[in-house]
Amino acid sequence: MRLEFGYGKGIQAVEVPDKNLLAVLRPESMEHERTGESAVQYALEHPIGSERLGRLVRAGQRIAIITSDISRPLPSYEVLPPVLNELYAVGISPGDITVVFALGSHRRHTEEEKRHLAGERCYEEVNCVDSDPEDCIHLGVTKRGTPVDITRVVAEADVRICLGNIEFHYFAGYSGGAKAVMPGVSTPEAIQANHRMMTDRAACAGRVASNPLRMDIEEAGDILGIDFIVNVVLDERKKIVYCAAGDHREAHRNGCDYLDRMYRCPITEQADIVLVSQGGAPKDANLYQTQKALENAKYAVKKGGRIILIGACEEGMGSAVFEQWLVEASSPHDLVDRIGRKFELGGHKAAAVGMVLERADIDLVSELPDSLVKSIFLNPQPSAQDAFDEALRQYGKDAKVIAMPYGGATLPVPAEQTEKNGEE
């Protein structure tokens, strides 16, 4: 069978014998009842595990709406108008509402970026600010020792509403929910304490209830107090196709279930060889972004197998810190040890690569210099076909193969893993 994988603005084609091919994993084609702002409005009218937002607030209260920063795909400008309408309808004044962009470990925004994220109407009507890690209030400590230090404007609010999008997250299980708070509006010290748990085997994509890192995030949310969430699921074009609103656990789990229906891909067994790409430009512009496909591919490969990662990476590594961590390490395990000592944005993805390398070899088909690829423990290959041919010689004519043309979106679930969202 001829398989095609997006590679920059072109493709990489691979001929795989039918007898070797276990599966080609693609997002499930689904009809969505509501999309865009109408999906958000419906969710607000039908909250999960909670009363309607309008019944949880009263005039005169200070409202903090926490939403995503510029690095996330959440279309806040579509989600915020229905939320504001609901608040205004019960007498909340625009002057009592603050939209807080959750920076986590990321840089501050320009005013134009804030305007874009919030949308023109929201930006003009209410106060829009970045979270401030240097102006936080200490509210307590979780059972796992994470300080709950929350940016002041959120900590001092009477009502806290968290917006977000739900997608698979490689150590928090899923994005969304209380993640808007931790790490969204927390201090570097709190983020380090929480994210050091990323090396725990249970801290993985698609797992919630038994995931210590996610449980720590939600305990921080409880200590702060999250009154309401509005979380959306996006399709491959980053359009809203579902929304869940209400309690920060129950509504979040509902959204996770919908995401699973779209992107969770059961597999009968793990493969000797996994061919994976991000789907081409712009998702494979650099290795930092292409790593998302690698992270999901690890669930499809046998221990001791090989992942063939296909991504043009025409803009290079994508992060100076990511590159520095990789080239400075003397072994893949050094990266895992280092993240346990100190979380650093960019370094966390290098550690994730190290964790995959402890399971499987990684070939990289890219535009990166071979010398650089070798220095970061990967095997450079001139083409996906060459990489596959070499792997087939290594694992034999009966080698099992899984293909993931949209690796960043599809999560392989081995047959022996019977958990659903981590529920055992």
Short mmCIF file of C-alpha atoms in Angstrom, two decimals:
data_model
loop_
_atom_site.label_atom_id
_atom_site.label_comp_id
_atom_site.label_asym_id
_atom_site.label_seq_id
_atom_site.Cartn_x
_atom_site.Cartn_y
_atom_site.Cartn_z
CA MET A 1 0.00 0.00 0.00
CA ARG A 2 1.21 3.49 -0.83
CA LEU A 3 1.01 5.76 2.20
CA GLU A 4 1.46 9.53 2.08
CA PHE A 5 2.66 11.72 4.93
CA GLY A 6 2.60 15.52 4.96
CA TYR A 7 6.11 16.97 4.82
CA GLY A 8 6.29 20.75 4.80
CA LYS A 9 4.19 21.80 1.83
CA GLY A 10 4.78 18.46 0.10
CA ILE A 11 4.58 14.79 0.96
CA GLN A 12 6.76 11.81 1.74
CA ALA A 13 5.41 8.59 0.20
CA VAL A 14 6.14 5.10 1.51
CA GLU A 15 5.25 1.72 -0.01
CA VAL A 16 4.32 -0.67 2.81
CA PRO A 17 3.43 -4.29 2.02
CA ASP A 18 -0.22 -4.96 2.94
CA LYS A 19 0.72 -8.01 5.01
CA ASN A 20 2.87 -5.87 7.31
CA LEU A 21 0.37 -3.08 7.90
CA LEU A 22 -1.52 -3.33 11.19
CA ALA A 23 -3.35 0.00 10.96
CA VAL A 24 -3.46 3.50 9.52
CA LEU A 25 -4.64 5.80 12.31
CA ARG A 26 -6.76 8.80 11.31
CA PRO A 27 -9.20 11.08 13.17
CA GLU A 28 -12.75 9.68 13.27
CA SER A 29 -15.12 11.36 10.82
CA MET A 30 -18.06 12.70 12.84
CA GLU A 31 -21.14 14.82 12.34
CA HIS A 32 -21.24 17.58 14.96
CA GLU A 33 -24.63 18.88 16.15
CA ARG A 34 -23.34 22.39 16.82
CA THR A 35 -20.21 24.31 15.97
CA GLY A 36 -18.62 27.65 16.75
CA GLU A 37 -20.35 30.13 19.02
CA SER A 38 -23.65 28.20 18.90
CA ALA A 39 -21.92 25.22 20.56
CA VAL A 40 -20.70 27.53 23.33
CA GLN A 41 -24.15 29.05 23.81
CA TYR A 42 -25.76 25.61 24.05
CA ALA A 43 -23.22 24.48 26.65
CA LEU A 44 -23.88 27.57 28.78
CA GLU A 45 -27.60 26.80 28.65
CA HIS A 46 -27.01 23.14 29.57
CA PRO A 47 -24.21 23.10 32.17
CA ILE A 48 -22.82 19.81 33.50
CA GLY A 49 -22.59 19.26 37.26
CA SER A 50 -23.45 22.88 37.96
CA GLU A 51 -26.19 25.48 37.91
CA ARG A 52 -26.17 27.95 35.03
CA LEU A 53 -23.44 30.54 35.28
CA GLY A 54 -26.01 33.31 35.68
CA ARG A 55 -27.25 31.70 38.90
CA LEU A 56 -23.76 31.47 40.39
CA VAL A 57 -23.05 35.21 40.24
CA ARG A 58 -24.67 38.39 41.47
CA ALA A 59 -24.25 42.08 40.72
CA GLY A 60 -21.28 43.70 42.41
CA GLN A 61 -19.06 40.63 42.45
CA ARG A 62 -15.57 40.73 40.94
CA ILE A 63 -15.34 38.20 38.10
CA ALA A 64 -12.08 36.74 36.76
CA ILE A 65 -12.26 34.91 33.45
CA ILE A 66 -9.05 32.95 32.88
CA THR A 67 -8.32 32.13 29.24
CA SER A 68 -5.44 30.83 27.14
CA ASP A 69 -2.40 32.73 25.93
CA ILE A 70 -1.21 33.22 22.36
CA SER A 71 0.59 29.85 22.25
CA ARG A 72 -2.68 27.89 22.52
CA PRO A 73 -5.27 27.26 19.77
CA LEU A 74 -8.32 28.27 21.86
CA PRO A 75 -10.41 30.82 19.90
CA SER A 76 -11.18 32.94 22.98
CA TYR A 77 -12.78 35.58 20.74
CA GLU A 78 -15.58 33.07 20.00
CA VAL A 79 -15.99 31.76 23.54
CA LEU A 80 -15.96 35.08 25.43
CA PRO A 81 -19.01 36.85 23.88
CA PRO A 82 -21.60 34.26 25.06
CA VAL A 83 -19.97 34.20 28.50
CA LEU A 84 -20.12 38.00 28.76
CA ASN A 85 -23.75 38.00 27.60
CA GLU A 86 -24.70 35.59 30.38
CA LEU A 87 -22.94 37.74 32.99
CA TYR A 88 -24.43 41.00 31.73
CA ALA A 89 -27.93 39.46 31.73
CA VAL A 90 -27.84 39.08 35.53
CA GLY A 91 -26.48 42.56 36.23
CA ILE A 92 -22.71 42.07 36.25
CA SER A 93 -21.02 45.31 35.24
CA PRO A 94 -18.23 45.27 32.62
CA GLY A 95 -16.11 47.15 35.12
CA ASP A 96 -16.25 44.16 37.49
CA ILE A 97 -14.97 41.68 34.90
CA THR A 98 -11.29 40.97 34.19
CA VAL A 99 -10.12 38.63 31.46
CA VAL A 100 -6.80 37.10 32.53
CA PHE A 101 -4.52 35.53 29.93
CA ALA A 102 -2.89 32.51 31.56
CA LEU A 103 0.79 32.81 30.73
CA GLY A 104 2.13 29.86 32.72
CA SER A 105 5.83 29.89 31.83
CA HIS A 106 5.31 31.89 28.62
CA ARG A 107 6.14 35.47 27.65
CA ARG A 108 3.89 38.48 28.12
CA HIS A 109 1.58 39.67 25.32
CA THR A 110 1.57 42.85 23.33
CA GLU A 111 -1.64 44.88 23.45
CA GLU A 112 -2.38 43.86 19.87
CA GLU A 113 -2.09 40.20 20.84
CA LYS A 114 -4.50 40.74 23.73
CA ARG A 115 -6.94 42.43 21.38
CA HIS A 116 -6.69 39.53 18.94
CA LEU A 117 -7.16 36.89 21.63
CA ALA A 118 -10.10 38.55 23.34
CA GLY A 119 -11.75 39.88 20.20
CA GLU A 120 -12.55 43.52 19.55
CA ARG A 121 -15.76 43.63 21.56
CA CYS A 122 -14.40 42.00 24.71
CA TYR A 123 -11.16 43.98 24.58
CA GLU A 124 -13.09 47.25 24.46
CA GLU A 125 -15.69 46.31 27.10
CA VAL A 126 -13.71 44.72 29.95
CA ASN A 127 -10.22 44.82 31.44
CA CYS A 128 -7.84 42.34 29.73
CA VAL A 129 -4.55 41.57 31.50
CA ASP A 130 -1.76 39.02 31.58
CA SER A 131 -1.27 36.86 34.65
CA ASP A 132 1.65 38.08 36.76
CA PRO A 133 3.88 35.42 38.38
CA GLU A 134 5.55 38.12 40.45
CA ASP A 135 2.30 39.28 42.07
CA CYS A 136 0.72 36.18 43.55
CA ILE A 137 -1.07 35.18 46.74
CA HIS A 138 -0.18 31.98 48.59
CA LEU A 139 -3.34 29.96 49.25
CA GLY A 140 -1.96 26.66 50.50
CA VAL A 141 -0.09 23.52 49.46
CA THR A 142 -1.40 20.38 47.75
CA LYS A 143 -0.95 16.90 49.23
CA ARG A 144 1.91 16.33 46.81
CA GLY A 145 3.71 19.46 47.97
CA THR A 146 2.84 21.90 45.21
CA PRO A 147 2.42 25.48 46.46
CA VAL A 148 -0.83 27.07 45.35
CA ASP A 149 0.42 30.56 44.52
CA ILE A 150 -2.10 32.30 42.26
CA THR A 151 -1.84 35.62 40.43
CA ARG A 152 -3.52 38.29 42.57
CA VAL A 153 -6.35 39.34 40.23
CA VAL A 154 -7.56 35.72 40.14
CA ALA A 155 -6.95 34.94 43.81
CA GLU A 156 -8.88 38.03 44.95
CA ALA A 157 -11.84 37.56 42.59
CA ASP A 158 -15.23 36.55 43.96
CA VAL A 159 -15.98 34.29 40.99
CA ARG A 160 -13.51 32.42 38.77
CA ILE A 161 -14.41 31.14 35.31
CA CYS A 162 -11.86 29.03 33.41
CA LEU A 163 -11.89 28.80 29.62
CA GLY A 164 -9.83 26.31 27.62
CA ASN A 165 -9.67 23.80 24.82
CA ILE A 166 -9.41 20.06 25.38
CA GLU A 167 -6.79 18.03 23.54
CA PHE A 168 -4.51 15.19 24.53
CA HIS A 169 -1.65 16.38 26.71
CA TYR A 170 1.40 14.20 27.01
CA PHE A 171 1.75 14.41 30.78
CA ALA A 172 -1.42 16.09 32.11
CA GLY A 173 -3.63 13.58 30.29
CA TYR A 174 -5.71 16.26 28.62
CA SER A 175 -5.52 20.02 28.44
CA GLY A 176 -8.39 22.11 29.75
CA GLY A 177 -10.22 22.12 33.08
CA ALA A 178 -8.18 23.25 36.07
CA LYS A 179 -5.07 23.49 33.90
CA ALA A 180 -6.06 27.12 33.32
CA VAL A 181 -5.10 27.67 36.98
CA MET A 182 -2.14 25.30 37.31
CA PRO A 183 0.12 26.12 35.50
CA GLY A 184 -1.90 28.91 33.84
CA VAL A 185 -1.86 31.56 36.56
CA SER A 186 0.73 30.09 38.93
CA THR A 187 4.33 30.88 39.86
CA PRO A 188 7.43 29.24 38.33
CA GLU A 189 8.04 27.48 41.65
CA ALA A 190 4.53 26.00 41.66
CA ILE A 191 4.84 24.93 38.02
CA GLN A 192 8.17 23.22 38.76
CA ALA A 193 6.69 21.37 41.73
CA ASN A 194 3.76 20.13 39.66
CA HIS A 195 5.56 19.41 36.39
CA ARG A 196 8.36 17.42 38.01
CA MET A 197 5.80 14.59 38.09
CA MET A 198 5.87 14.36 34.27
CA THR A 199 8.34 11.47 34.53
CA ASP A 200 5.81 9.33 36.44
CA ARG A 201 4.58 6.54 34.14
CA ALA A 202 0.96 7.38 34.98
CA ALA A 203 1.46 10.98 33.83
CA CYS A 204 0.59 10.33 30.20
CA ALA A 205 -1.79 11.28 27.41
CA GLY A 206 -5.42 10.23 27.76
CA ARG A 207 -5.20 9.42 31.47
CA VAL A 208 -6.86 11.50 34.17
CA ALA A 209 -8.02 9.84 37.39
CA SER A 210 -4.82 7.85 38.04
CA ASN A 211 -2.54 10.61 36.74
CA PRO A 212 -0.72 12.18 39.72
CA LEU A 213 0.11 15.36 37.82
CA ARG A 214 -3.51 15.94 36.72
CA MET A 215 -4.79 15.11 40.22
CA ASP A 216 -2.37 17.68 41.65
CA ILE A 217 -3.61 20.28 39.14
CA GLU A 218 -7.22 19.68 40.15
CA GLU A 219 -6.41 19.80 43.86
CA ALA A 220 -4.82 23.22 43.27
CA GLY A 221 -8.05 24.21 41.52
CA ASP A 222 -10.05 23.09 44.55
CA ILE A 223 -7.85 25.06 46.95
CA LEU A 224 -8.30 28.20 44.85
CA GLY A 225 -11.94 27.54 44.02
CA ILE A 226 -13.04 27.27 40.39
CA ASP A 227 -16.69 28.24 39.99
CA PHE A 228 -17.29 27.36 36.35
CA ILE A 229 -15.46 26.20 33.21
CA VAL A 230 -16.16 26.56 29.51
CA ASN A 231 -14.06 24.08 27.50
CA VAL A 232 -14.20 23.45 23.76
CA VAL A 233 -13.05 20.64 21.47
CA LEU A 234 -11.52 21.68 18.15
CA ASP A 235 -11.34 19.85 14.85
CA GLU A 236 -8.25 19.57 12.63
CA ARG A 237 -8.91 23.07 11.27
CA LYS A 238 -9.02 24.44 14.85
CA LYS A 239 -12.77 25.11 14.62
CA ILE A 240 -15.06 24.59 17.63
CA VAL A 241 -17.07 21.38 17.20
CA TYR A 242 -18.12 20.78 20.81
CA CYS A 243 -18.33 22.64 24.11
CA ALA A 244 -18.78 21.50 27.70
CA ALA A 245 -19.51 23.95 30.52
CA GLY A 246 -20.03 23.67 34.25
CA ASP A 247 -18.14 21.90 37.06
CA HIS A 248 -14.39 21.86 36.55
CA ARG A 249 -14.21 18.07 36.81
CA GLU A 250 -17.55 16.83 35.44
CA ALA A 251 -17.71 19.17 32.45
CA HIS A 252 -14.04 18.56 31.71
CA ARG A 253 -14.53 14.77 31.67
CA ASN A 254 -17.51 15.20 29.35
CA GLY A 255 -15.33 17.14 26.93
CA CYS A 256 -12.57 14.52 27.22
CA ASP A 257 -15.08 11.81 26.26
CA TYR A 258 -16.03 13.75 23.13
CA LEU A 259 -12.37 14.24 22.22
CA ASP A 260 -11.81 10.50 22.66
CA ARG A 261 -14.58 9.75 20.16
CA MET A 262 -12.78 11.88 17.58
CA TYR A 263 -9.13 11.12 18.16
CA ARG A 264 -8.64 8.05 20.37
CA CYS A 265 -7.59 5.13 18.13
CA PRO A 266 -7.69 1.56 19.52
CA ILE A 267 -4.97 -0.75 18.17
CA THR A 268 -4.87 -4.55 18.40
CA GLU A 269 -1.15 -4.64 19.16
CA GLN A 270 1.91 -2.43 19.16
CA ALA A 271 4.14 -2.37 16.10
CA ASP A 272 7.80 -2.96 15.39
CA ILE A 273 7.83 0.10 13.10
CA VAL A 274 5.73 3.26 13.42
CA LEU A 275 5.61 5.81 10.60
CA VAL A 276 4.39 9.16 11.90
CA SER A 277 4.09 12.80 10.83
CA GLN A 278 2.37 15.96 12.02
CA GLY A 279 0.59 16.23 8.68
CA GLY A 280 2.85 18.79 7.06
CA ALA A 281 3.05 22.58 7.20
CA PRO A 282 2.65 24.52 9.40
CA LYS A 283 2.61 21.79 12.06
CA ASP A 284 6.07 20.44 11.18
CA ALA A 285 7.80 23.82 10.84
CA ASN A 286 10.32 22.88 13.53
CA LEU A 287 11.25 19.92 15.71
CA TYR A 288 9.67 21.53 18.79
CA GLN A 289 6.25 21.25 17.10
CA THR A 290 6.95 17.93 15.36
CA GLN A 291 7.66 16.39 18.78
CA LYS A 292 3.89 16.31 19.37
CA ALA A 293 3.56 13.54 16.79
CA LEU A 294 6.48 11.66 18.30
CA GLU A 295 4.87 11.76 21.71
CA ASN A 296 1.70 9.99 20.53
CA ALA A 297 3.66 7.53 18.40
CA LYS A 298 5.34 6.08 21.47
CA TYR A 299 2.05 4.41 22.43
CA ALA A 300 1.98 2.53 19.11
CA VAL A 301 5.53 1.13 19.14
CA LYS A 302 6.83 -1.99 20.86
CA LYS A 303 9.65 -1.62 23.34
CA GLY A 304 12.80 -1.95 21.27
CA GLY A 305 10.99 -0.91 18.10
CA ARG A 306 11.58 2.01 15.77
CA ILE A 307 9.69 5.25 15.17
CA ILE A 308 10.19 6.97 11.81
CA LEU A 309 9.38 10.62 12.48
CA ILE A 310 8.58 12.57 9.30
CA GLY A 311 8.71 16.37 9.60
CA ALA A 312 10.39 18.96 7.41
CA CYS A 313 11.55 21.20 10.32
CA GLU A 314 12.49 23.88 7.79
CA GLU A 315 12.70 26.47 10.60
CA GLY A 316 15.12 24.37 12.62
CA MET A 317 14.72 23.21 16.20
CA GLY A 318 12.10 25.80 17.19
CA SER A 319 13.40 26.54 20.68
CA ALA A 320 16.87 27.48 21.88
CA VAL A 321 16.28 25.86 25.27
CA PHE A 322 14.96 22.67 23.66
CA GLU A 323 18.06 22.47 21.46
CA GLN A 324 20.44 23.32 24.30
CA TRP A 325 19.07 20.58 26.53
CA LEU A 326 19.33 17.98 23.77
CA VAL A 327 22.86 18.81 22.60
CA GLU A 328 24.21 19.16 26.15
CA ALA A 329 22.93 15.77 27.30
CA SER A 330 25.35 12.84 27.39
CA SER A 331 22.50 10.32 27.14
CA PRO A 332 18.70 10.31 26.78
CA HIS A 333 18.34 9.47 30.47
CA ASP A 334 20.26 12.62 31.38
CA LEU A 335 17.31 14.58 30.02
CA VAL A 336 14.85 12.68 32.22
CA ASP A 337 17.01 13.22 35.30
CA ARG A 338 17.40 16.91 34.55
CA ILE A 339 13.68 17.67 34.26
CA GLY A 340 13.15 15.97 37.62
CA ARG A 341 15.57 18.45 39.16
CA LYS A 342 14.35 21.59 37.41
CA PHE A 343 11.44 22.20 35.06
CA GLU A 344 12.24 24.58 32.23
CA LEU A 345 9.98 25.45 29.32
CA GLY A 346 11.58 23.90 26.25
CA GLY A 347 13.59 21.52 28.38
CA HIS A 348 10.40 19.63 29.19
CA LYS A 349 10.03 18.64 25.53
CA ALA A 350 13.65 17.56 25.39
CA ALA A 351 12.98 15.34 28.41
CA ALA A 352 9.93 13.93 26.62
CA VAL A 353 12.14 12.99 23.65
CA GLY A 354 14.53 11.33 26.10
CA MET A 355 11.69 9.27 27.56
CA VAL A 356 10.69 8.03 24.09
CA LEU A 357 14.30 7.13 23.32
CA GLU A 358 14.37 4.91 26.38
CA ARG A 359 11.64 2.87 24.69
CA ALA A 360 12.50 2.93 20.96
CA ASP A 361 14.96 4.14 18.34
CA ILE A 362 13.94 7.25 16.40
CA ASP A 363 14.69 7.95 12.76
CA LEU A 364 14.15 11.54 11.62
CA VAL A 365 13.29 12.51 8.06
CA SER A 366 13.80 16.29 7.98
CA GLU A 367 15.71 19.22 6.55
CA LEU A 368 17.91 19.47 9.65
CA PRO A 369 21.66 18.89 9.22
CA ASP A 370 22.64 15.26 9.79
CA SER A 371 25.30 16.31 12.29
CA LEU A 372 22.72 18.07 14.46
CA VAL A 373 20.29 15.16 14.27
CA LYS A 374 22.98 12.71 15.36
CA SER A 375 24.02 15.00 18.22
CA ILE A 376 20.51 14.76 19.70
CA PHE A 377 20.39 10.93 19.66
CA LEU A 378 18.24 10.61 16.53
CA ASN A 379 19.09 8.80 13.26
CA PRO A 380 18.96 11.08 10.18
CA GLN A 381 17.35 9.55 7.10
CA PRO A 382 17.20 10.95 3.54
CA SER A 383 13.58 9.87 2.98
CA ALA A 384 10.75 8.05 4.67
CA GLN A 385 11.04 5.22 2.15
CA ASP A 386 14.75 4.78 2.88
CA ALA A 387 14.05 4.78 6.61
CA PHE A 388 11.28 2.20 6.22
CA ASP A 389 13.36 -0.07 3.99
CA GLU A 390 16.17 -0.05 6.54
CA ALA A 391 13.78 -0.74 9.40
CA LEU A 392 12.16 -3.63 7.50
CA ARG A 393 15.58 -5.21 6.99
CA GLN A 394 16.25 -4.84 10.72
CA TYR A 395 12.95 -6.28 11.97
CA GLY A 396 12.39 -8.82 9.21
CA LYS A 397 9.84 -9.51 6.50
CA ASP A 398 7.08 -10.15 9.07
CA ALA A 399 7.56 -6.86 10.94
CA LYS A 400 4.35 -5.16 12.03
CA VAL A 401 3.77 -1.54 10.95
CA ILE A 402 1.44 1.24 12.14
CA ALA A 403 1.08 4.48 10.17
CA MET A 404 0.04 7.79 11.77
CA PRO A 405 -0.34 10.50 9.09
CA TYR A 406 -1.78 12.96 11.68
CA GLY A 407 0.26 11.91 14.66
CA GLY A 408 -0.23 15.02 16.75
CA ALA A 409 -4.00 14.49 16.86
CA THR A 410 -4.44 10.70 17.04
CA LEU A 411 -3.77 8.79 20.27
CA PRO A 412 -3.12 5.06 19.84
CA VAL A 413 -4.62 2.93 22.62
CA PRO A 414 -3.24 -0.61 22.90
CA ALA A 415 -5.79 -3.40 23.45
CA GLU A 416 -4.42 -4.23 26.91
CA GLN A 417 -5.09 -0.67 28.06
CA THR A 418 -8.74 -0.83 29.02
CA GLU A 419 -8.88 2.42 30.96
CA LYS A 420 -11.15 5.23 29.78
CA ASN A 421 -9.83 8.64 30.83
CA GLY A 422 -7.81 6.84 33.45
CA GLU A 423 -10.86 5.30 35.15
CA GLU A 424 -9.91 1.82 36.30
#
